[in-house]
Short mmCIF file of C-alpha atoms in Angstrom, two decimals:
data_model
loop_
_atom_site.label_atom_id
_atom_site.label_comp_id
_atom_site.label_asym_id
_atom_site.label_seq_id
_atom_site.Cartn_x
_atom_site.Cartn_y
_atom_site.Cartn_z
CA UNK A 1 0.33 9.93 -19.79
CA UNK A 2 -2.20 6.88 -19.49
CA UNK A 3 -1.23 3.71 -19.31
CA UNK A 4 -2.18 1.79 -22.32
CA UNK A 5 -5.70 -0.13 -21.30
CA UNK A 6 -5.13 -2.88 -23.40
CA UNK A 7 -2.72 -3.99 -21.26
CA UNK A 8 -4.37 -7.41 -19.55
CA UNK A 9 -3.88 -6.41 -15.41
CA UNK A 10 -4.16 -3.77 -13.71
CA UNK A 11 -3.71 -3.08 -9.77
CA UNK A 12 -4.74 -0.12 -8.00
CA UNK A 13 -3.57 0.54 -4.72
CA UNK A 14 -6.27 3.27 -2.70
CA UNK A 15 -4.62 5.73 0.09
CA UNK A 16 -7.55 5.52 1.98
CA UNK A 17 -6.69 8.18 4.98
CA UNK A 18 -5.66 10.81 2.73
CA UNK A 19 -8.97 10.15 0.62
CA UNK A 20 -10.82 10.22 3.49
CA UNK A 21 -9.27 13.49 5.00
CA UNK A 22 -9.41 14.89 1.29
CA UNK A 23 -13.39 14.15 1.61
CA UNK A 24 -13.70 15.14 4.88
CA UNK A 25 -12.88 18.63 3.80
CA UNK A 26 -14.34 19.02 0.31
CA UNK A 27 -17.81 17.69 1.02
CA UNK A 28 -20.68 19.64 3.08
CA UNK A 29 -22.24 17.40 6.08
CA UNK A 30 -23.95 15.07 4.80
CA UNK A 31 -26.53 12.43 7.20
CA UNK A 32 -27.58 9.21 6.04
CA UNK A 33 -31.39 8.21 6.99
CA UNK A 34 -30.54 6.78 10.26
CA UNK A 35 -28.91 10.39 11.42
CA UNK A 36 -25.68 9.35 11.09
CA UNK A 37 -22.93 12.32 9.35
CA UNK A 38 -21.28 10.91 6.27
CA UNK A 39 -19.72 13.24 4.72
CA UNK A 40 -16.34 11.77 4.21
CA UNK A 41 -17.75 7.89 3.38
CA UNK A 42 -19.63 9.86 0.49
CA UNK A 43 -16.41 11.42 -1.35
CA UNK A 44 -14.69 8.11 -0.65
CA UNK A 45 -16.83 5.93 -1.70
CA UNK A 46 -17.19 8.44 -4.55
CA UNK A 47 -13.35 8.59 -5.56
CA UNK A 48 -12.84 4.65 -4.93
CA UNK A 49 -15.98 3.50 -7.34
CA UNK A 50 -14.40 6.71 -9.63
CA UNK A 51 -10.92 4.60 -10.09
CA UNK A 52 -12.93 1.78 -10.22
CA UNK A 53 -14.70 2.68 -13.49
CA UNK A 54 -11.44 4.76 -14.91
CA UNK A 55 -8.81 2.84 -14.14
CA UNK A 56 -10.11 -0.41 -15.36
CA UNK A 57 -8.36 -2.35 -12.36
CA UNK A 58 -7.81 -6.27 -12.61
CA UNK A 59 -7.30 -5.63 -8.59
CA UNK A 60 -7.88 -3.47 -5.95
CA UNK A 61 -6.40 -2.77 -2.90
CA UNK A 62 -7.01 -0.50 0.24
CA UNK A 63 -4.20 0.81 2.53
CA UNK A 64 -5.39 2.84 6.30
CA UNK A 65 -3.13 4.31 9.20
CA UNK A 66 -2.67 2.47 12.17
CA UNK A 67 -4.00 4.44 14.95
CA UNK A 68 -0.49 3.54 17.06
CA UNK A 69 2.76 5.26 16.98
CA UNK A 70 5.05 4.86 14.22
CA UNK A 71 8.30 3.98 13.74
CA UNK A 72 9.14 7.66 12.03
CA UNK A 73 7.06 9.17 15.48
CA UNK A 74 9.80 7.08 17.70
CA UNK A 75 12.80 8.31 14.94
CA UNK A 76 11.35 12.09 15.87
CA UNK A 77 8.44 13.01 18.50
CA UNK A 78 7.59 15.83 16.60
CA UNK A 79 6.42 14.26 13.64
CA UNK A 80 3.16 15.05 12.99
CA UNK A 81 2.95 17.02 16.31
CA UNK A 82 1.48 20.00 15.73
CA UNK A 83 -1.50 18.38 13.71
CA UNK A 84 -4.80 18.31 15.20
CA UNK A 85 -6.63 15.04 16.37
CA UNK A 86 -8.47 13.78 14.28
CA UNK A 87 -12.21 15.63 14.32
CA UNK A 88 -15.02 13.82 16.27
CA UNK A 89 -17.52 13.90 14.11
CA UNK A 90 -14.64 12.27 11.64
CA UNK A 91 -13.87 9.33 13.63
CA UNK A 92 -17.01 7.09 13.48
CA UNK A 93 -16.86 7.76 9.25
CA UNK A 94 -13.99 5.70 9.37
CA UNK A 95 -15.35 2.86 10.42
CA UNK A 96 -18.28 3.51 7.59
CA UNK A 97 -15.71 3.36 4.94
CA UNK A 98 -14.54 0.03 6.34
CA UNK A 99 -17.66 -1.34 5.69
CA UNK A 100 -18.02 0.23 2.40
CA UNK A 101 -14.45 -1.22 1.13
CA UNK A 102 -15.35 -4.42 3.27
CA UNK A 103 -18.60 -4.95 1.04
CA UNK A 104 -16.93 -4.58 -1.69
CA UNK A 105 -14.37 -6.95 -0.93
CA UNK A 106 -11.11 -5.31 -1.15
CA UNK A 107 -8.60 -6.37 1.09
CA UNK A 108 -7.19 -3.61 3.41
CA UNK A 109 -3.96 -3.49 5.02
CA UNK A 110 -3.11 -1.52 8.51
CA UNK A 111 -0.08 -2.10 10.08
CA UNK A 112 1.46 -0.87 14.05
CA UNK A 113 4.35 1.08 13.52
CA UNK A 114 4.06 2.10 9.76
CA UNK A 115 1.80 4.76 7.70
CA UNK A 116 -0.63 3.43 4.59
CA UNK A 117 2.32 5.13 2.44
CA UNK A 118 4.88 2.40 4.07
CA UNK A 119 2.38 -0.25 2.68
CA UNK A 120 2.15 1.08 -0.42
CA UNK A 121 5.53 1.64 -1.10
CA UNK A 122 6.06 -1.85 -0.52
CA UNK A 123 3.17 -3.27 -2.38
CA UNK A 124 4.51 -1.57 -5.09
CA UNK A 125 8.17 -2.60 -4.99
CA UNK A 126 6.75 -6.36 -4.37
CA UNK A 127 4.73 -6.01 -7.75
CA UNK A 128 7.42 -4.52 -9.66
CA UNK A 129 9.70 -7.81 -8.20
CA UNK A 130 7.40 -10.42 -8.28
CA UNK A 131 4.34 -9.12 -11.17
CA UNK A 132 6.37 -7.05 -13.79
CA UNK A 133 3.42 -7.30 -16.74
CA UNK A 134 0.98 -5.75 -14.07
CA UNK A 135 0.63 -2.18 -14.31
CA UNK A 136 -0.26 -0.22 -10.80
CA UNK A 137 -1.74 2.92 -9.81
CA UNK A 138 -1.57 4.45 -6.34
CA UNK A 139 -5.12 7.03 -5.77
CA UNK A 140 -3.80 9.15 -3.41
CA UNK A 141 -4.47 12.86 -2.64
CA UNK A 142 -0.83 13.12 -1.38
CA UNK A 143 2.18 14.28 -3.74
CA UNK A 144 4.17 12.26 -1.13
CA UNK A 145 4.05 9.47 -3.56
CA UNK A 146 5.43 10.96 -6.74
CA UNK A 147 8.15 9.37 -5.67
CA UNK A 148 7.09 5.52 -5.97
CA UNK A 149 6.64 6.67 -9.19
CA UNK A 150 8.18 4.17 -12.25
CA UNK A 151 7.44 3.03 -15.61
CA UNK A 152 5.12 0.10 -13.98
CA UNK A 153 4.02 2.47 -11.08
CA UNK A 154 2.29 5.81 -12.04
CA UNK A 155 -0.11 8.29 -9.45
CA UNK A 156 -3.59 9.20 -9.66
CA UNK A 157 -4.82 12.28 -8.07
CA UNK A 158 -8.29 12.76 -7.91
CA UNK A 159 -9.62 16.12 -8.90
CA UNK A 160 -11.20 18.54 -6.35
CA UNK A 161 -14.83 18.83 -7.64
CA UNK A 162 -15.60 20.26 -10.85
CA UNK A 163 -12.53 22.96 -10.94
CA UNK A 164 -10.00 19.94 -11.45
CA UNK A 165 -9.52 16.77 -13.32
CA UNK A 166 -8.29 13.42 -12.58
CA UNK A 167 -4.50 13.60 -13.21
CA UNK A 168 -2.28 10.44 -13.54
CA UNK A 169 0.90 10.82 -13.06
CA UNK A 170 4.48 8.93 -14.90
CA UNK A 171 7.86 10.46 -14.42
CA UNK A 172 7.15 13.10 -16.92
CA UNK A 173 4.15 14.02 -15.72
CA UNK A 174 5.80 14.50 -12.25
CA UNK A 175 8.81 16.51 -13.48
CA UNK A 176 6.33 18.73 -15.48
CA UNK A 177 4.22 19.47 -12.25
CA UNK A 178 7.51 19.71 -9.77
CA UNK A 179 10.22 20.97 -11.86
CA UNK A 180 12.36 17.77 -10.52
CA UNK A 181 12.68 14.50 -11.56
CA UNK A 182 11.25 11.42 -9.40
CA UNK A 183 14.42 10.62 -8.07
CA UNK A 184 14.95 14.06 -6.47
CA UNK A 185 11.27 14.20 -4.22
CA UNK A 186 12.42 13.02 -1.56
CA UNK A 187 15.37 15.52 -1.41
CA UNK A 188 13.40 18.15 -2.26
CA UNK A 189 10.93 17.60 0.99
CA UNK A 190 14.53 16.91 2.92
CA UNK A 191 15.87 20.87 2.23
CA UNK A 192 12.71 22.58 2.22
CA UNK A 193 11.04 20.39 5.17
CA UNK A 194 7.40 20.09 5.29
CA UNK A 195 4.61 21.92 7.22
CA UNK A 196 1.95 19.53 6.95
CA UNK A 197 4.22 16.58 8.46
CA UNK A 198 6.02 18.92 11.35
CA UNK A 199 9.52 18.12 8.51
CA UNK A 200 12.06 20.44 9.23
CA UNK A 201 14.18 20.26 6.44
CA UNK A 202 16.80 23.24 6.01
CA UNK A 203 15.26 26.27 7.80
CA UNK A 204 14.88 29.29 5.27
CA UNK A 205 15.45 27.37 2.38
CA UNK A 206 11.79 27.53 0.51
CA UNK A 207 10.92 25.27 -3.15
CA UNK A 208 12.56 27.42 -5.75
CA UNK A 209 16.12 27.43 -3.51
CA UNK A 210 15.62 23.86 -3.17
CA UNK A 211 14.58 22.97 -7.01
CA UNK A 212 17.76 25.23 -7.68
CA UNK A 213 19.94 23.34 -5.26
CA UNK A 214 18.67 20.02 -6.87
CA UNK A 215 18.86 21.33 -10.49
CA UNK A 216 22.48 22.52 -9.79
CA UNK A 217 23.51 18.90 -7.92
CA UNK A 218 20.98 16.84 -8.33
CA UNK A 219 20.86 15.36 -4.87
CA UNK A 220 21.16 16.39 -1.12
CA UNK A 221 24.45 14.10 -1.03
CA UNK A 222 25.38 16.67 -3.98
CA UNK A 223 24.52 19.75 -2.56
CA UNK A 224 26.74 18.97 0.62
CA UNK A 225 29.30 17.57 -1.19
CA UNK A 226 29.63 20.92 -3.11
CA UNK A 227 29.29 23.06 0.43
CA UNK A 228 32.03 20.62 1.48
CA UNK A 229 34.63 21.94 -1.48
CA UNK A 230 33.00 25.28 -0.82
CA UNK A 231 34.30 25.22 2.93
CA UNK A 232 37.69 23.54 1.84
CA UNK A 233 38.55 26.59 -0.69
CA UNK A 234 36.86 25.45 -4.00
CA UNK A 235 36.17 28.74 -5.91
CA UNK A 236 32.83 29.34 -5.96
CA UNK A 237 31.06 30.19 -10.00
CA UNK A 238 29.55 33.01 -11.16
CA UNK A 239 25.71 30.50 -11.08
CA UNK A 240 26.62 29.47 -7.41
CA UNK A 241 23.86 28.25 -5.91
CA UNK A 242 25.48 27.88 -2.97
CA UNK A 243 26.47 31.15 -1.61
CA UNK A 244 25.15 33.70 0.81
CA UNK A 245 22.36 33.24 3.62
CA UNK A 246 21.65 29.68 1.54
CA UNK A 247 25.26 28.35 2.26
CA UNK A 248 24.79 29.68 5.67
CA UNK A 249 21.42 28.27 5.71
CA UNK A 250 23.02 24.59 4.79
CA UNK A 251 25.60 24.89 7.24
CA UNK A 252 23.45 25.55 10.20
CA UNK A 253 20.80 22.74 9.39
CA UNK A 254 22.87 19.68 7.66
CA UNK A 255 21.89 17.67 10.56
CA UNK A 256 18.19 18.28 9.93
CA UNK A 257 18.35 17.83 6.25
CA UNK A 258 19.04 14.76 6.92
CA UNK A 259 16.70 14.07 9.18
CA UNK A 260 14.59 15.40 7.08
CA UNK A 261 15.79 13.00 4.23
CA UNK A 262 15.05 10.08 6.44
CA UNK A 263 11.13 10.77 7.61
CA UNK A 264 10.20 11.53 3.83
CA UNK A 265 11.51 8.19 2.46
CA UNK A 266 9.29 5.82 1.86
CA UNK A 267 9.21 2.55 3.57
CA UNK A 268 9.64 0.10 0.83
CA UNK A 269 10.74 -3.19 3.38
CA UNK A 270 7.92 -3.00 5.75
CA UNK A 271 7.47 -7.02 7.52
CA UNK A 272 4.06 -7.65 5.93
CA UNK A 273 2.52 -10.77 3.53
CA UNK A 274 1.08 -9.92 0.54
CA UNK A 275 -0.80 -11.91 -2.21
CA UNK A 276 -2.40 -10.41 -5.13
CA UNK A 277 -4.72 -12.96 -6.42
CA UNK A 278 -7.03 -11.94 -3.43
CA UNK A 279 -7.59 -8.32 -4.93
CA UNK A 280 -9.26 -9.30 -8.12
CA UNK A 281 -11.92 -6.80 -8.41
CA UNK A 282 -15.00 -8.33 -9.49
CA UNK A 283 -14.52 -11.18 -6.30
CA UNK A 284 -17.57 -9.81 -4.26
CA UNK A 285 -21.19 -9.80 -3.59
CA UNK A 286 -23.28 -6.65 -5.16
CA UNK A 287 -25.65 -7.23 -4.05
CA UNK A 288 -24.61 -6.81 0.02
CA UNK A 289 -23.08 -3.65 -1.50
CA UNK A 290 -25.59 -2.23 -3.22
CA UNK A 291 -28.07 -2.24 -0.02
CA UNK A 292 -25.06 -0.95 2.27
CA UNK A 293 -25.36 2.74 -0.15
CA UNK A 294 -29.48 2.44 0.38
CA UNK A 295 -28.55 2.41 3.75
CA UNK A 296 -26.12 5.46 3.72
CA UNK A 297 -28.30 7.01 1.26
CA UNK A 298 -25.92 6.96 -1.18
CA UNK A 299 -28.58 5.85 -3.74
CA UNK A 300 -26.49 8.17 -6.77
CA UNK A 301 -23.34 5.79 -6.45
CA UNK A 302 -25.79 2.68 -6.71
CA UNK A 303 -25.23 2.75 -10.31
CA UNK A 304 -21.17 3.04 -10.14
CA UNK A 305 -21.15 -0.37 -8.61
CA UNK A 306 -18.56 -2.71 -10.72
CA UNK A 307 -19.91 -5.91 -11.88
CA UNK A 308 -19.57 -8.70 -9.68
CA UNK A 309 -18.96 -12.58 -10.51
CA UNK A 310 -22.82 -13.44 -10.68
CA UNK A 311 -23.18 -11.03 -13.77
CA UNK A 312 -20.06 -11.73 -15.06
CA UNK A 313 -21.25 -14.99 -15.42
CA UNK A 314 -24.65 -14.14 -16.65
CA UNK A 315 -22.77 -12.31 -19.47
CA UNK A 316 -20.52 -15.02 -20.23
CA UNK A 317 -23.60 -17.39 -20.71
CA UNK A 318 -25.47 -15.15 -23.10
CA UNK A 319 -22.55 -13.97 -25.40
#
């Protein structure tokens, strides 16, 4: 489901590190005229003027990692540890799509200690306090944030060339592609851990044990509350979910569950200011943008450029 475009603001909120590790990936190498590999600033730059011209935003907002240790790295060292650094030829592109989202104006928000998803998550709880008739959307490539998912706060996923569409996702949506609800996503990742982030969640137990745990008790506090009565004598059903290698499973790991439970949650508190009037979208010079693509050779996205206040204006004075 869409969000209804009539609706006067809009606020888009762009992942930038898992865009730019989604582009890194997806696109061939790529040089601009001065030799330089750009790769990654292309499919960025790509995906950001993309949400630009689909999602109709009244404001715009970029969130990157901070290159220091965070507070869920100090909580467990092995977060993220197996994960390769960052490729070399990546590194400099970074800085390119800096300048790209600096031309254009858009705030961006780092922040030592916490992940772009930390800023997000409380971006979004501070506009669903403080804005509640703006709408936002978070353009991420990371399912991560299903679960900042409300009725004000929906997901867009870019699509992975031409095999894939856009998808934006509401709480339907999300229970339709997960087979749990929104409230249940970060429980999920807590019993079946995750790969990608080093998560260890409950060792053995894969998705469909874990979307059966949930379905049966609908949270992790559930699930051990049942292996509690379980362990105390309760009789177990003939659709016992609990049972087996899974209750032995649950019994060997409850510790890391929830662990587990912890590093997936979303920072929604993080100590950061925040003002949205800053992020309208059409507060910058296209100009200065427009010649910053020439020079990256980006001459194809020249075109996807959003209108700026000087032809706003222009407008305004001939209609």
């Amino acid at each position: 489901m869409r969000y209804n475009r009539s609706v006067p603001d809009h606020f888009v909120l762009i992942d930038s590190h898992a865009l730019i590790y989604r582009a890194y990936h997806a696109f061939p190498a790529l040089t601009s005229p001065e030799g330089m590999l750009v790769n990654a600033v292309f499919g960025y730059t790509r995906i950001l003027l993309n949400a630009i011209r689909d999602l109709e935003p009244t404001y715009i907002v970029a969130t990157f990692d901070h290159k220091g240790k965070t507070k869920r790295k100090e909580e467990y060292e092995a977060y993220k540890a197996h994960r390769e650094a960052m490729p070399d030829d990546l590194i400099p592109q970074i800085a390119l799509v800096k300048d790209i989202v600096t031309a254009l104006n858009i705030p961006q928000f780092s922040l030592e200690g916490y992940e772009a998803d930390d800023l997000i998550g409380t971006i979004t709880a501070h506009m669903e306090k403080e804005h509640q008739t703006v709408h936002s959307s978070i353009v991420t490539g990371d399912k991560d944030m299903f679960q900042l998912v409300t009725e004000k706060t929906h997901v867009w996923l870019p699509g992975r060339g031409s095999k894939t569409q856009d998808m934006e996702y509401d709480r339907d949506a999300v229970y339709e592609k997960m087979g749990i609800t929104v409230d249940q996503i970060i429980d999920l990742k807590s019993l079946m851990g995750d790969a990608s982030d080093n998560i260890p969640g409950v060792k053995g137990v894969g998705q469909k044990t874990a979307i059966a745990l949930l379905t049966a008790h609908k949270s992790l506090d559930g699930v051990y509350k049942r292996l509690d009565e379980l362990e105390g004598g309760a009789v177990a059903t003939d659709r016992e979910v609990i049972k087996g290698a899974v209750r032995t499973k649950l019994l060997a790991d409850k510790e890391n569950a929830y662990l587990s439970q912890k590093l997936a949650t979303i920072d929604r508190d993080v100590p950061m200011t925040f003002a949205l009037e800053p992020c309208r979208v059409t507060q910058y010079d296209k100009q200065v943008a427009s010649e910053l693509l020439e020079k990256f050779g980006f001459k194809s996205l020249k075109n996807s450029l959003p209108r700026d206040d000087f032809e706003l204006g222009v407008q305004k004075a001939l209609f």
